[in-house]
Amino acid sequence: MADIIQLLPDHVANQIAAGEVVQRPASVVKELLENAIDAGANSIKLIIKEAGKTLVQVIDNGKGMSVTDARLSFERHATSKIKTADDLFLLSTKGFRGEALASIAAIAHVELKSKQEDDEVGTCLVIEGSEVQSQEVVVTPKGTSIAVKNLFFNIPARRNFLKSNAVETRHIIDEFHRVALAHPNIEFVMYHNGSESFNLPESNYRQRIVNIFGTKTNEKLVPVNEETEVLTISGFVGKPEFAKKSRGEQFFFVNDRFIKSAYLNHAISSAFEGLLKDGAHASYFLNLKVNPQTIDINIHPTKTEIKFDDEHTLYAILRSAVKHSLGQFNIAPVLDFDRDANLDTPYSYKQKGTPTVEVDRSFNPFQEEKMSSSQPQRNYHKPSGGTASHWESLYVGLESKEIQSQDNFSGVDFETEEKNSSIFDETNKVEHKHTTYQVHNKYIISTIKSGMLIIDQHRAHQRVLYEDFLKNMTIKEAMSQQLLFPLQLHFSPQEIEIIQQLKHDLEHTGFIFQTLSEELVEITGVPVSVPESEVSIILEQLISDVENEVPDSHFSATDLLAKSMAKSLAIKTGQSLTRMEQEHLVNSLFACKEPNVSPANRVTFITTTVDELDKKFV
C-alpha cells in the first residue's frame, strides 16, 4: 500500500497557522502594536483604512531591526524573546511565538521599513503571500514601520466571513484600548480613514482612562491599591451608580497583558454584591502584578487567557481589596455606631419636672340619677360636679319617637330586594372565570381547548412592543413629547460616534436632539411611549447591541432600534401582573404577526395538551 502521509508546503502551513493567529484585522493590530512595545518604542502610530481590510499600518520609534533580522522576522518560529523552554515561564514581553509576522505575510501584502539608531540607512522588505518580492536599502527614520495591505487577498472565503466595517472597526478600537491602557507611559495615536480618532499622550493611569473614555469618567473612578507577597493590585473600579448594562469597561491586566478571566470577574461582582441594580455590570480597570513563574500564558492562541497556580488566593485578595476601597471611599454602606447628640430626645433632660394633671375624683359615670321623663324629649342633666350625666340619659325619649314613626307610616309598603327581578335570566347567568394565571412572576398560563399555554411574559411583551415600534417608525408619523427640562446624558467619544450614526433613525422614532457633542447628548423630546427615566437605558442598550455585532447587512437601523427599545421597555421577569394585565398581554401577543418568537427569535410560548398531562400521571 502506498504511503499517504506527506509534509505540507510552507505556504499552506503558513496559511493554516494564520487561521489561528489572524482571525480579523483586529488581530493584526494587536500583534503589530505588541511588537512595537517590545521594541522599546515610546511613541506608536496606528493607521487604519476601511476597518483594516485595505490597510493596517503601525509606525514606532523603537530600536529597529538590522538587515538580517528584518528578513528573518518573517520566518516561522523566529523570535528574539525566548531561547529555551524555561523562558516560557519567565516572560516579560508580548510576542514570543515567532509566528505573527509569518502568518500575516502569508495572507496579505506586507511592506516593512526598519532602521537601527546607529545605521545610516534602513531596510525595505516587500512580501506577498509568503513570497519575498523585493529587499532594498531605503532612507527611513529610526524605528520600524509595517504596512499590512489587502488582508486575506488569497483566501476569499475568510474575507467573506468578515463583518461590516463598523463592527470590524469596533474590534480594532477594542484592541487599541487594551494595549493603550496597559501602557500609559507610551504615546499612542490612531488614524482611521485619514482622520484622527485618538491622540493619547504619555500620562499616568488615571489620565489615560479619562483620555480614552471621556472627562466625565474621572468622577466615576474609585482607586484600588493592595500590595501582598502574592499579588500587587493597582487601578480603579467604577462607582455603582454609574454601572452599565454592557461589559464594555471591564479590563484585567496581568503583568501589563490584557486577559479575560470569568473567575476573577466573579470576584469583582461579589465585591459589588448588593450595590448594583439588576442587569448592571461594574466597570473596572485593574493591573495585577504576579510572579511570572506562577502563571502560564501559553494556553490560548490569542494569549488572552492565563492559568494561575493559586486562583483561590488571588480571588480572595482581589475581592477584599475592591470591597475595602468601596468602603474606604464611602461607596459601600457601613454601620456607624457613633451617636449623634442632635438625635437625642428631650426625655434625657433630668432638670425638667413631671407635668401635673387635675381631675375630679368624685365623678362616677355609672352613678344612677333621678330624671324626669314626663316629656318625650332628650334631656341633658348637669350634676353639681359639672360633668356629663349618666350615659343612658342620652337615649331618653327615643322609644316614644320610634312608636310614633311606626304609627305615621303604617300604611306605606316597602319594596324588598326579593321583589326586584334580575335583568339577566338566572339560567343564563355565568360567573366570570379566571383564564390566566401567573407562575413565579415569570410565566403566564392560559387555558385552551386542547390543554394550556405557558407564555414567557418578558419575551411576549418584547414581541408586542417590537411590532408596535416598527409600525410607528415605518407607517405612522413619529410622535414626540417635549421635555420640560432638556435631558443631558454623558457618553464616551466612541459611544457618541455610534449615536451619531443612528441619529437620523432615532429622530424618526420621536427623539429630538438639541446637542450632540464629543461627550454630551442633550435631548429635548422623546417618543410618546418612552418614559424619560428609560431614555438612558435605551441608548445604552442600543450602543451595546451595535458593539456586539447585532447590526448586520440583513438588518436595518430601524429594525435594530425597535428591537433595542422593546428589549429595554419590556416587563421583566419577576414583575407581578394583575389579571387584567395578564389577559391584555395574552390577547396582544396573539394579535401580532409572529407571536411564536421574540424579536431575538426565541420561543415566546409552549403548549401542553391534556394527553401530555395524562401521560405524566401514568
Coordinates of C-alpha atoms in Angstrom, one line a residue:
M1 CA 0.0 0.0 0.0
A2 CA 1.3 3.4 -0.9
D3 CA 2.3 6.0 1.7
I4 CA -0.3 8.6 2.2
I5 CA 1.2 11.0 4.8
Q6 CA 3.2 13.9 3.4
L7 CA 4.6 17.2 4.6
L8 CA 2.6 20.3 3.9
P9 CA 4.2 23.0 1.7
D10 CA 5.4 26.0 3.6
H11 CA 2.8 28.4 2.2
V12 CA 0.0 26.1 3.1
A13 CA 1.4 25.6 6.6
N14 CA 1.6 29.3 7.0
Q15 CA -2.0 29.8 5.9
I16 CA -3.1 27.2 8.5
A17 CA -1.1 29.0 11.2
A18 CA -2.6 32.3 10.1
G19 CA -6.0 30.9 10.8
E20 CA -5.1 30.7 14.5
V21 CA -3.2 34.0 14.7
V22 CA -5.2 36.2 12.4
Q23 CA -8.9 36.0 12.8
R24 CA -9.8 39.5 11.7
P25 CA -8.0 42.9 11.1
A26 CA -8.0 43.5 14.9
S27 CA -5.7 40.5 15.3
V28 CA -3.1 42.1 13.1
V29 CA -3.4 45.4 15.1
K30 CA -2.8 43.5 18.3
E31 CA 0.3 41.7 17.1
L32 CA 1.9 44.7 15.5
L33 CA 1.2 47.0 18.5
E34 CA 2.7 44.4 20.8
N35 CA 5.8 44.1 18.7
A36 CA 6.3 47.9 18.7
I37 CA 6.1 47.9 22.5
D38 CA 8.6 45.0 22.8
A39 CA 10.9 47.1 20.5
G40 CA 11.1 49.8 23.3
A41 CA 9.1 52.5 21.5
N42 CA 7.6 55.4 23.4
S43 CA 5.5 56.7 20.5
I44 CA 3.3 54.5 18.3
K45 CA 1.0 55.4 15.5
L46 CA -1.7 53.2 14.1
I47 CA -3.2 53.9 10.7
I48 CA -6.4 52.1 9.5
K49 CA -8.3 52.2 6.2
E50 CA -11.6 50.6 5.6
A51 CA -11.7 48.9 9.0
G52 CA -8.3 47.3 8.4
K53 CA -9.4 45.4 5.3
T54 CA -7.4 47.7 3.0
L55 CA -4.6 48.9 5.3
V56 CA -3.2 48.3 8.8
Q57 CA 0.0 50.2 9.5
V58 CA 1.9 50.6 12.7
I59 CA 4.8 53.1 13.0
D60 CA 7.0 53.1 16.1
N61 CA 10.3 54.8 17.1
G62 CA 11.7 51.6 18.7
K63 CA 15.2 50.2 18.3
G64 CA 14.5 48.9 14.8
M65 CA 16.0 45.8 13.1
S66 CA 19.1 45.0 11.1
V67 CA 19.0 43.7 7.5
T68 CA 19.3 40.1 8.6
D69 CA 16.7 40.5 11.4
A70 CA 14.3 42.1 9.0
R71 CA 14.4 39.2 6.7
L72 CA 14.5 36.5 9.4
S73 CA 11.5 38.0 11.3
F74 CA 9.1 36.7 8.6
E75 CA 10.3 33.1 9.1
R76 CA 8.1 30.7 11.2
H77 CA 9.2 30.2 14.8
A78 CA 11.7 33.1 14.6
T79 CA 11.8 35.2 17.8
S80 CA 14.2 37.1 19.9
K81 CA 12.1 36.7 23.1
I82 CA 12.9 33.1 24.1
K83 CA 15.8 30.7 23.7
T84 CA 14.9 27.7 25.9
A85 CA 11.6 26.1 27.1
D86 CA 12.2 27.5 30.6
D87 CA 11.9 31.0 29.2
L88 CA 8.2 30.4 28.6
F89 CA 7.7 30.7 32.4
L90 CA 9.7 33.9 32.8
L91 CA 8.1 36.0 30.1
S92 CA 8.0 39.8 30.4
T93 CA 7.4 40.6 26.7
K94 CA 4.3 40.4 24.5
G95 CA 5.1 38.4 21.3
F96 CA 7.2 35.3 21.8
R97 CA 5.8 32.6 19.5
G98 CA 7.6 33.8 16.3
E99 CA 4.5 33.1 14.2
A100 CA 2.8 36.5 14.0
L101 CA 4.7 38.1 11.1
A102 CA 5.0 34.9 9.2
S103 CA 1.2 34.3 9.5
I104 CA 0.4 37.9 8.5
A105 CA 2.7 37.8 5.5
A106 CA 1.1 34.5 4.3
I107 CA -2.4 36.2 3.8
A108 CA -1.6 39.8 2.9
H109 CA 0.7 42.2 1.2
V110 CA 3.3 43.4 3.7
E111 CA 5.8 46.2 3.4
L112 CA 8.4 46.6 6.2
K113 CA 10.7 49.6 6.7
S114 CA 13.1 49.5 9.6
K115 CA 16.3 51.2 10.8
Q116 CA 18.5 51.0 13.8
E117 CA 19.8 54.1 15.5
D118 CA 23.4 53.6 14.6
D119 CA 22.8 52.8 11.0
E120 CA 22.8 55.4 8.3
V121 CA 20.2 53.7 6.1
G122 CA 17.4 51.2 6.7
T123 CA 15.9 48.2 5.0
C124 CA 12.7 48.0 2.9
L125 CA 11.2 44.5 2.6
V126 CA 8.1 43.7 0.4
I127 CA 6.4 40.3 0.8
E128 CA 3.2 39.0 -0.8
G129 CA 1.7 35.7 0.2
S130 CA 4.9 34.5 2.0
E131 CA 6.9 35.3 -1.1
V132 CA 9.6 38.0 -0.9
Q133 CA 9.1 40.4 -3.8
S134 CA 12.0 42.8 -3.0
Q135 CA 14.5 43.8 -0.4
E136 CA 16.1 47.2 -0.8
V137 CA 18.1 49.9 1.0
V138 CA 15.9 52.9 2.0
V139 CA 16.1 56.1 3.9
T140 CA 13.8 55.9 6.9
P141 CA 13.7 57.3 10.4
K142 CA 14.8 55.2 13.4
G143 CA 12.3 52.5 14.3
T144 CA 10.0 50.3 12.3
S145 CA 7.0 50.8 10.0
I146 CA 4.9 47.8 9.0
A147 CA 2.1 48.2 6.5
V148 CA -0.3 45.3 6.0
K149 CA -2.4 45.7 2.9
N150 CA -5.3 43.7 1.3
L151 CA -5.8 41.3 4.2
F152 CA -7.0 37.8 3.1
F153 CA -6.4 38.6 -0.5
N154 CA -5.6 35.0 -1.3
I155 CA -8.3 33.5 1.0
P156 CA -11.5 35.0 -0.2
A157 CA -13.6 32.7 1.9
R158 CA -12.1 34.1 5.1
R159 CA -12.6 37.6 3.8
N160 CA -16.3 37.0 3.2
F161 CA -16.6 36.0 6.8
L162 CA -15.6 39.5 8.0
K163 CA -18.3 41.6 9.4
S164 CA -19.3 45.1 8.3
N165 CA -16.8 48.0 8.6
A166 CA -18.5 49.4 11.7
V167 CA -18.2 46.1 13.5
E168 CA -14.6 45.4 12.5
T169 CA -13.6 49.0 13.4
R170 CA -15.1 48.4 16.8
H171 CA -12.9 45.3 17.3
I172 CA -9.8 47.3 16.3
I173 CA -10.7 50.1 18.7
D174 CA -11.1 47.5 21.5
E175 CA -7.6 46.1 20.8
F176 CA -6.2 49.6 20.7
H177 CA -7.8 50.4 24.1
R178 CA -6.4 47.2 25.7
V179 CA -2.9 47.9 24.6
A180 CA -3.1 51.7 25.3
L181 CA -4.5 51.1 28.8
A182 CA -1.8 48.6 29.7
H183 CA 1.0 51.2 28.8
P184 CA 0.1 54.7 29.8
N185 CA 3.8 55.7 29.6
I186 CA 3.7 55.3 25.8
E187 CA 2.2 57.8 23.4
F188 CA -0.5 56.3 21.1
V189 CA -2.1 58.0 18.1
M190 CA -4.8 56.3 15.9
Y191 CA -6.0 57.4 12.4
H192 CA -9.0 55.9 10.7
N193 CA -9.6 56.8 7.0
G194 CA -7.4 59.9 7.2
S195 CA -9.0 61.4 10.4
E196 CA -7.5 61.3 13.9
S197 CA -9.6 59.0 16.2
F198 CA -7.4 59.0 19.3
N199 CA -4.4 61.0 20.5
L200 CA -3.2 59.7 23.8
P201 CA -0.2 61.5 25.2
E202 CA 2.1 59.9 27.8
S203 CA 0.4 60.2 31.1
N204 CA -0.5 58.4 34.3
Y205 CA -3.0 55.6 34.5
R206 CA -6.0 57.7 35.6
Q207 CA -5.4 60.3 32.8
R208 CA -5.1 57.5 30.3
I209 CA -8.5 56.2 31.3
V210 CA -10.0 59.7 31.1
N211 CA -8.4 60.4 27.7
I212 CA -10.0 57.2 26.3
F213 CA -13.4 57.2 27.8
G214 CA -14.1 60.9 28.3
T215 CA -13.6 63.5 31.0
K216 CA -16.9 62.5 32.7
T217 CA -15.2 59.2 33.6
N218 CA -12.9 60.9 36.2
E219 CA -15.7 61.3 38.8
K220 CA -16.7 57.7 38.4
L221 CA -13.4 56.1 39.4
V222 CA -12.5 54.7 42.8
P223 CA -8.8 53.9 43.3
V224 CA -7.9 50.3 44.3
N225 CA -4.4 49.6 45.7
E226 CA -3.2 46.5 47.5
E227 CA 0.2 45.0 47.9
T228 CA 0.9 41.5 49.2
E229 CA 3.6 38.9 48.8
V230 CA 1.5 37.0 46.2
L231 CA -0.2 39.8 44.3
T232 CA 0.0 43.6 43.8
I233 CA -3.2 45.3 42.7
S234 CA -3.5 48.8 41.3
G235 CA -6.1 50.6 39.3
F236 CA -9.7 51.7 39.6
V237 CA -13.2 50.5 39.8
G238 CA -16.3 52.4 38.8
K239 CA -18.9 53.7 41.3
P240 CA -22.0 51.5 41.5
E241 CA -24.4 54.3 40.4
F242 CA -22.5 54.6 37.1
A243 CA -22.7 50.8 36.3
K244 CA -23.8 50.0 32.7
K245 CA -25.8 47.3 31.1
S246 CA -22.9 46.2 28.9
R247 CA -19.5 44.9 29.9
G248 CA -17.5 47.3 27.7
E249 CA -15.5 48.9 30.5
Q250 CA -14.0 45.8 32.2
F251 CA -10.3 45.4 31.9
F252 CA -7.9 43.0 33.7
F253 CA -4.2 43.3 33.1
V254 CA -1.7 40.7 34.4
N255 CA 1.9 41.9 34.1
D256 CA 0.8 44.5 31.5
R257 CA -1.0 42.0 29.4
F258 CA -4.8 42.1 28.8
I259 CA -6.6 38.9 29.9
K260 CA -10.1 37.6 30.2
S261 CA -11.0 35.7 33.4
A262 CA -14.5 34.8 34.3
Y263 CA -13.2 33.6 37.7
L264 CA -11.6 36.9 38.6
N265 CA -14.6 38.8 37.2
H266 CA -16.8 36.9 39.7
A267 CA -14.6 38.2 42.5
I268 CA -15.4 41.8 41.4
S269 CA -19.1 41.0 41.1
S270 CA -19.0 39.5 44.6
A271 CA -17.4 42.7 46.0
F272 CA -20.2 44.8 44.4
E273 CA -22.9 42.5 45.8
G274 CA -25.9 44.5 46.9
L275 CA -24.7 47.7 45.3
L276 CA -25.7 47.2 41.7
K277 CA -29.1 47.1 40.0
D278 CA -30.3 44.0 38.3
G279 CA -28.6 43.5 34.9
A280 CA -25.9 46.2 35.6
H281 CA -22.2 45.4 35.4
A282 CA -19.5 47.2 37.3
S283 CA -16.6 48.9 35.5
Y284 CA -13.0 48.2 36.5
F285 CA -9.5 48.9 35.2
L286 CA -7.2 46.7 37.3
N287 CA -3.5 45.9 37.0
L288 CA -2.3 42.7 38.6
K289 CA 1.4 42.1 39.2
V290 CA 2.4 38.5 39.9
N291 CA 5.5 36.4 39.7
P292 CA 5.8 35.2 36.0
Q293 CA 6.7 31.7 37.3
T294 CA 3.2 31.4 38.9
I295 CA 1.3 31.8 35.6
D296 CA 1.1 30.0 32.3
I297 CA 0.4 32.3 29.3
N298 CA 0.8 29.9 26.5
I299 CA -2.5 28.1 26.8
H300 CA -4.5 30.0 24.2
P301 CA -3.7 31.2 20.7
T302 CA -4.7 34.8 21.3
K303 CA -3.0 34.8 24.8
T304 CA -6.0 36.4 26.4
E305 CA -6.4 33.6 28.9
I306 CA -3.9 32.8 31.7
K307 CA -3.6 29.9 34.0
F308 CA -2.8 30.8 37.7
D309 CA -1.1 28.5 40.2
D310 CA -3.3 29.6 43.1
E311 CA -6.6 31.1 41.8
H312 CA -8.3 30.9 45.2
T313 CA -5.8 33.2 46.9
L314 CA -6.0 35.7 44.1
Y315 CA -9.8 35.6 44.2
A316 CA -9.9 36.3 48.0
I317 CA -7.3 39.1 47.8
L318 CA -9.0 40.8 44.8
R319 CA -12.4 40.6 46.4
S320 CA -11.3 42.1 49.7
A321 CA -9.2 44.8 48.0
V322 CA -12.2 46.1 46.0
K323 CA -14.5 45.8 49.0
H324 CA -12.1 47.8 51.1
S325 CA -11.8 50.5 48.5
L326 CA -15.5 50.8 48.2
G327 CA -15.9 51.1 51.9
Q328 CA -12.9 53.4 52.4
F329 CA -14.3 56.0 49.9
N330 CA -17.9 55.7 51.4
I331 CA -19.3 53.9 48.4
A332 CA -20.5 50.8 50.3
P333 CA -23.0 51.2 53.1
V334 CA -21.4 50.8 56.6
L335 CA -22.8 50.7 60.1
D336 CA -21.9 53.8 62.1
F337 CA -22.1 53.3 65.9
D338 CA -21.1 56.9 66.8
R339 CA -24.1 58.6 68.5
D340 CA -25.2 61.9 67.2
A341 CA -26.1 64.3 70.0
N342 CA -28.6 66.1 67.8
L343 CA -30.8 63.0 67.7
D344 CA -31.2 62.8 71.5
T345 CA -34.8 63.1 72.7
P346 CA -36.0 65.6 75.3
Y347 CA -36.6 62.8 77.8
S348 CA -32.9 62.7 78.6
Y349 CA -33.1 66.0 80.4
K350 CA -33.4 65.4 84.1
Q351 CA -33.9 69.0 85.2
K352 CA -37.4 69.3 84.0
G353 CA -40.3 68.2 86.4
T354 CA -43.2 66.0 85.6
P355 CA -46.4 67.8 84.5
T356 CA -49.4 67.5 86.8
V357 CA -53.0 66.7 85.8
E358 CA -56.0 67.9 87.9
V359 CA -59.0 65.5 87.9
D360 CA -62.4 65.4 89.6
R361 CA -62.1 62.4 91.9
S362 CA -65.8 62.5 93.0
F363 CA -67.0 61.9 89.4
N364 CA -68.6 58.4 88.8
P365 CA -70.1 57.9 85.3
F366 CA -72.1 54.8 86.4
Q367 CA -73.9 56.5 89.2
E368 CA -77.7 56.2 89.0
E369 CA -79.5 59.6 88.9
K370 CA -83.2 60.6 89.2
M371 CA -84.5 62.1 86.0
S372 CA -87.9 63.3 84.8
S373 CA -89.4 61.5 81.8
S374 CA -92.7 63.4 81.7
Q375 CA -92.0 64.8 78.3
P376 CA -90.8 62.7 75.3
Q377 CA -87.6 64.6 74.7
R378 CA -83.9 64.2 75.1
N379 CA -82.7 65.7 78.4
Y380 CA -79.2 66.5 79.3
H381 CA -78.5 66.8 83.1
K382 CA -75.6 68.5 84.6
P383 CA -74.8 67.4 88.1
S384 CA -73.2 69.6 90.6
G385 CA -69.8 68.3 89.7
G386 CA -70.0 69.9 86.3
T387 CA -69.6 66.7 84.4
A388 CA -71.9 64.9 81.9
S389 CA -74.9 62.9 83.3
H390 CA -75.4 59.2 83.0
W391 CA -75.0 57.9 79.5
E392 CA -78.4 56.3 79.5
S393 CA -80.0 59.8 79.7
L394 CA -78.9 60.4 76.2
Y395 CA -81.4 57.9 74.9
V396 CA -84.5 59.1 76.9
G397 CA -87.4 59.7 74.6
L398 CA -86.2 57.7 71.6
E399 CA -88.7 54.9 72.3
S400 CA -91.7 57.2 72.0
K401 CA -90.3 58.7 68.8
E402 CA -89.9 55.2 67.3
I403 CA -93.6 54.3 68.2
Q404 CA -94.8 57.5 66.7
S405 CA -92.9 57.0 63.5
Q406 CA -94.4 53.5 63.1
D407 CA -98.0 54.9 63.6
N408 CA -97.5 57.6 60.9
F409 CA -96.1 55.2 58.3
S410 CA -98.1 52.1 59.0
G411 CA -99.8 52.3 55.6
V412 CA -96.7 52.6 53.5
D413 CA -95.5 49.4 51.7
F414 CA -91.8 49.0 51.4
E415 CA -90.3 47.2 48.3
T416 CA -87.9 44.5 49.3
E417 CA -84.9 43.1 47.4
E418 CA -86.8 39.8 46.8
K419 CA -89.3 41.6 44.6
N420 CA -86.6 43.0 42.3
S421 CA -86.2 40.9 39.3
S422 CA -82.8 40.5 37.7
I423 CA -82.1 42.0 34.3
F424 CA -80.5 38.7 33.2
D425 CA -82.1 35.3 33.4
E426 CA -80.7 33.3 36.2
T427 CA -80.3 30.3 34.0
N428 CA -78.1 32.3 31.6
K429 CA -76.1 33.9 34.3
V430 CA -72.4 32.8 34.0
E431 CA -69.8 33.8 36.6
H432 CA -66.6 35.3 35.3
K433 CA -63.8 32.8 35.4
H434 CA -60.1 33.5 35.5
T435 CA -58.5 32.3 32.3
T436 CA -54.9 33.3 33.1
Y437 CA -52.6 32.5 36.0
Q438 CA -49.1 33.9 36.7
V439 CA -46.4 31.4 37.9
H440 CA -43.3 32.7 39.8
N441 CA -43.9 36.2 38.3
K442 CA -42.3 34.8 35.1
Y443 CA -44.8 32.7 33.2
I444 CA -48.4 33.2 32.3
I445 CA -50.6 30.1 32.0
S446 CA -53.7 30.4 29.8
T447 CA -56.2 27.6 29.2
I448 CA -57.1 26.5 25.7
K449 CA -59.4 23.7 24.4
S450 CA -56.7 21.2 23.9
G451 CA -54.8 21.9 27.1
M452 CA -52.9 25.0 28.2
L453 CA -50.4 27.7 27.0
I454 CA -47.3 28.6 29.0
I455 CA -46.1 32.1 28.0
D456 CA -42.8 33.8 28.8
Q457 CA -44.1 37.3 29.9
H458 CA -40.8 39.0 29.1
R459 CA -40.4 37.6 25.6
A460 CA -44.1 38.0 24.8
H461 CA -44.0 41.7 25.8
Q462 CA -40.9 42.2 23.7
R463 CA -42.7 40.9 20.6
V464 CA -45.7 43.1 21.3
L465 CA -43.6 46.2 21.8
Y466 CA -41.3 45.4 18.8
E467 CA -44.2 45.2 16.3
D468 CA -45.7 48.4 17.8
F469 CA -42.5 50.3 17.5
L470 CA -41.8 49.0 14.0
K471 CA -45.3 50.1 12.9
N472 CA -44.9 53.6 14.4
M473 CA -41.5 54.0 12.7
T474 CA -42.4 52.8 9.2
I475 CA -46.1 53.5 8.8
K476 CA -47.2 56.1 11.3
E477 CA -45.7 59.5 11.7
A478 CA -43.4 59.7 14.8
M479 CA -45.0 61.4 17.8
S480 CA -42.7 63.2 20.3
Q481 CA -43.4 64.5 23.7
Q482 CA -41.4 67.6 24.7
L483 CA -39.5 67.6 27.9
L484 CA -39.9 70.4 30.4
F485 CA -36.2 70.4 31.0
P486 CA -33.6 69.0 28.5
L487 CA -32.2 65.7 29.4
Q488 CA -28.4 65.7 29.5
L489 CA -26.5 62.3 29.1
H490 CA -22.8 61.8 29.1
F491 CA -21.1 59.1 26.9
S492 CA -17.6 58.2 25.8
P493 CA -16.4 59.5 22.4
Q494 CA -16.9 56.1 20.8
E495 CA -20.5 55.8 22.1
I496 CA -21.2 59.3 20.8
E497 CA -20.0 58.2 17.4
I498 CA -22.4 55.3 17.4
I499 CA -25.3 57.6 18.4
Q500 CA -24.3 60.0 15.6
Q501 CA -24.6 57.2 13.1
L502 CA -28.1 56.3 14.4
K503 CA -29.2 59.9 14.9
H504 CA -31.3 60.0 11.7
D505 CA -33.2 56.8 12.6
L506 CA -33.6 57.9 16.2
E507 CA -35.2 61.2 15.1
H508 CA -37.7 59.2 13.0
T509 CA -38.8 57.4 16.1
G510 CA -39.5 60.6 18.0
F511 CA -36.2 61.6 19.7
I512 CA -35.2 65.3 19.4
F513 CA -31.6 66.1 19.8
Q514 CA -30.6 69.6 20.8
T515 CA -26.8 69.0 21.3
L516 CA -24.6 66.1 20.2
S517 CA -21.0 67.0 21.1
E518 CA -17.9 64.9 21.8
E519 CA -19.1 63.7 25.2
L520 CA -22.6 65.2 25.8
V521 CA -26.0 64.3 24.4
E522 CA -28.8 66.8 25.1
I523 CA -32.4 65.5 24.3
T524 CA -35.4 67.8 24.3
G525 CA -38.0 65.3 23.0
V526 CA -38.6 61.6 23.4
P527 CA -41.2 59.2 21.8
V528 CA -44.6 59.2 23.4
S529 CA -44.4 55.6 24.6
V530 CA -40.9 56.1 26.2
P531 CA -40.7 57.4 29.8
E532 CA -38.0 59.9 30.4
S533 CA -36.3 57.6 33.0
E534 CA -35.8 54.9 30.4
V535 CA -34.0 57.1 27.8
S536 CA -30.5 56.5 29.1
I537 CA -31.2 52.7 29.4
I538 CA -32.5 52.6 25.8
L539 CA -29.4 54.4 24.4
E540 CA -27.0 52.2 26.5
Q541 CA -28.8 49.1 25.2
L542 CA -28.7 50.4 21.7
I543 CA -25.0 51.1 21.9
S544 CA -24.4 47.7 23.4
D545 CA -26.2 46.0 20.5
V546 CA -24.2 47.9 18.0
E547 CA -20.9 46.9 19.7
N548 CA -21.9 43.3 19.9
E549 CA -22.4 42.8 16.2
V550 CA -26.2 42.9 16.3
P551 CA -26.5 45.1 13.2
D552 CA -25.6 43.1 10.2
S553 CA -26.2 43.5 6.5
H554 CA -29.6 41.8 6.9
F555 CA -30.9 44.3 9.4
S556 CA -31.8 48.0 9.0
A557 CA -31.1 50.5 11.7
T558 CA -34.9 50.9 12.2
D559 CA -35.2 47.2 12.9
L560 CA -32.3 47.4 15.3
L561 CA -33.7 50.4 17.2
A562 CA -37.2 48.7 17.5
K563 CA -35.5 45.6 19.0
S564 CA -33.4 47.6 21.4
M565 CA -36.3 49.7 22.6
A566 CA -38.5 46.6 23.0
K567 CA -35.8 44.9 25.0
S568 CA -35.4 47.9 27.3
L569 CA -39.1 48.6 27.9
A570 CA -40.5 45.1 28.1
I571 CA -41.7 43.9 31.5
K572 CA -39.0 41.9 33.3
T573 CA -39.0 38.5 34.9
G574 CA -40.2 38.9 38.5
Q575 CA -42.7 41.6 37.8
S576 CA -46.2 40.8 39.2
L577 CA -49.1 41.4 36.8
T578 CA -52.8 41.8 37.6
R579 CA -55.5 39.6 36.0
M580 CA -56.3 42.4 33.5
E581 CA -52.7 42.9 32.6
Q582 CA -52.2 39.2 32.0
E583 CA -55.2 38.9 29.8
H584 CA -54.2 42.0 27.8
L585 CA -50.7 40.7 27.3
V586 CA -52.0 37.3 26.0
N587 CA -54.5 39.0 23.7
S588 CA -51.9 41.4 22.4
L589 CA -49.4 38.6 21.8
F590 CA -51.8 36.6 19.6
A591 CA -52.7 39.8 17.7
C592 CA -49.1 40.1 16.5
K593 CA -48.0 38.9 13.1
E594 CA -45.4 36.5 14.5
P595 CA -46.5 35.6 18.1
N596 CA -44.4 32.4 18.2
V597 CA -41.0 34.0 18.6
S598 CA -39.5 37.1 20.3
P599 CA -37.6 39.7 18.3
A600 CA -34.4 37.7 19.1
N601 CA -36.0 34.6 17.5
R602 CA -36.6 32.9 20.9
V603 CA -39.8 30.9 21.7
T604 CA -42.4 33.1 23.4
F605 CA -44.8 30.2 24.5
I606 CA -45.2 26.5 24.5
T607 CA -48.4 24.4 24.5
T608 CA -49.1 21.3 26.7
T609 CA -52.1 19.1 25.7
V610 CA -54.3 17.2 28.0
D611 CA -53.0 13.9 26.6
E612 CA -49.4 15.0 27.5
L613 CA -50.6 15.8 31.0
D614 CA -52.3 12.4 31.3
K615 CA -49.1 10.7 30.4
K616 CA -47.4 12.4 33.4
F617 CA -49.7 10.5 35.7
V618 CA -49.3 7.1 34.2

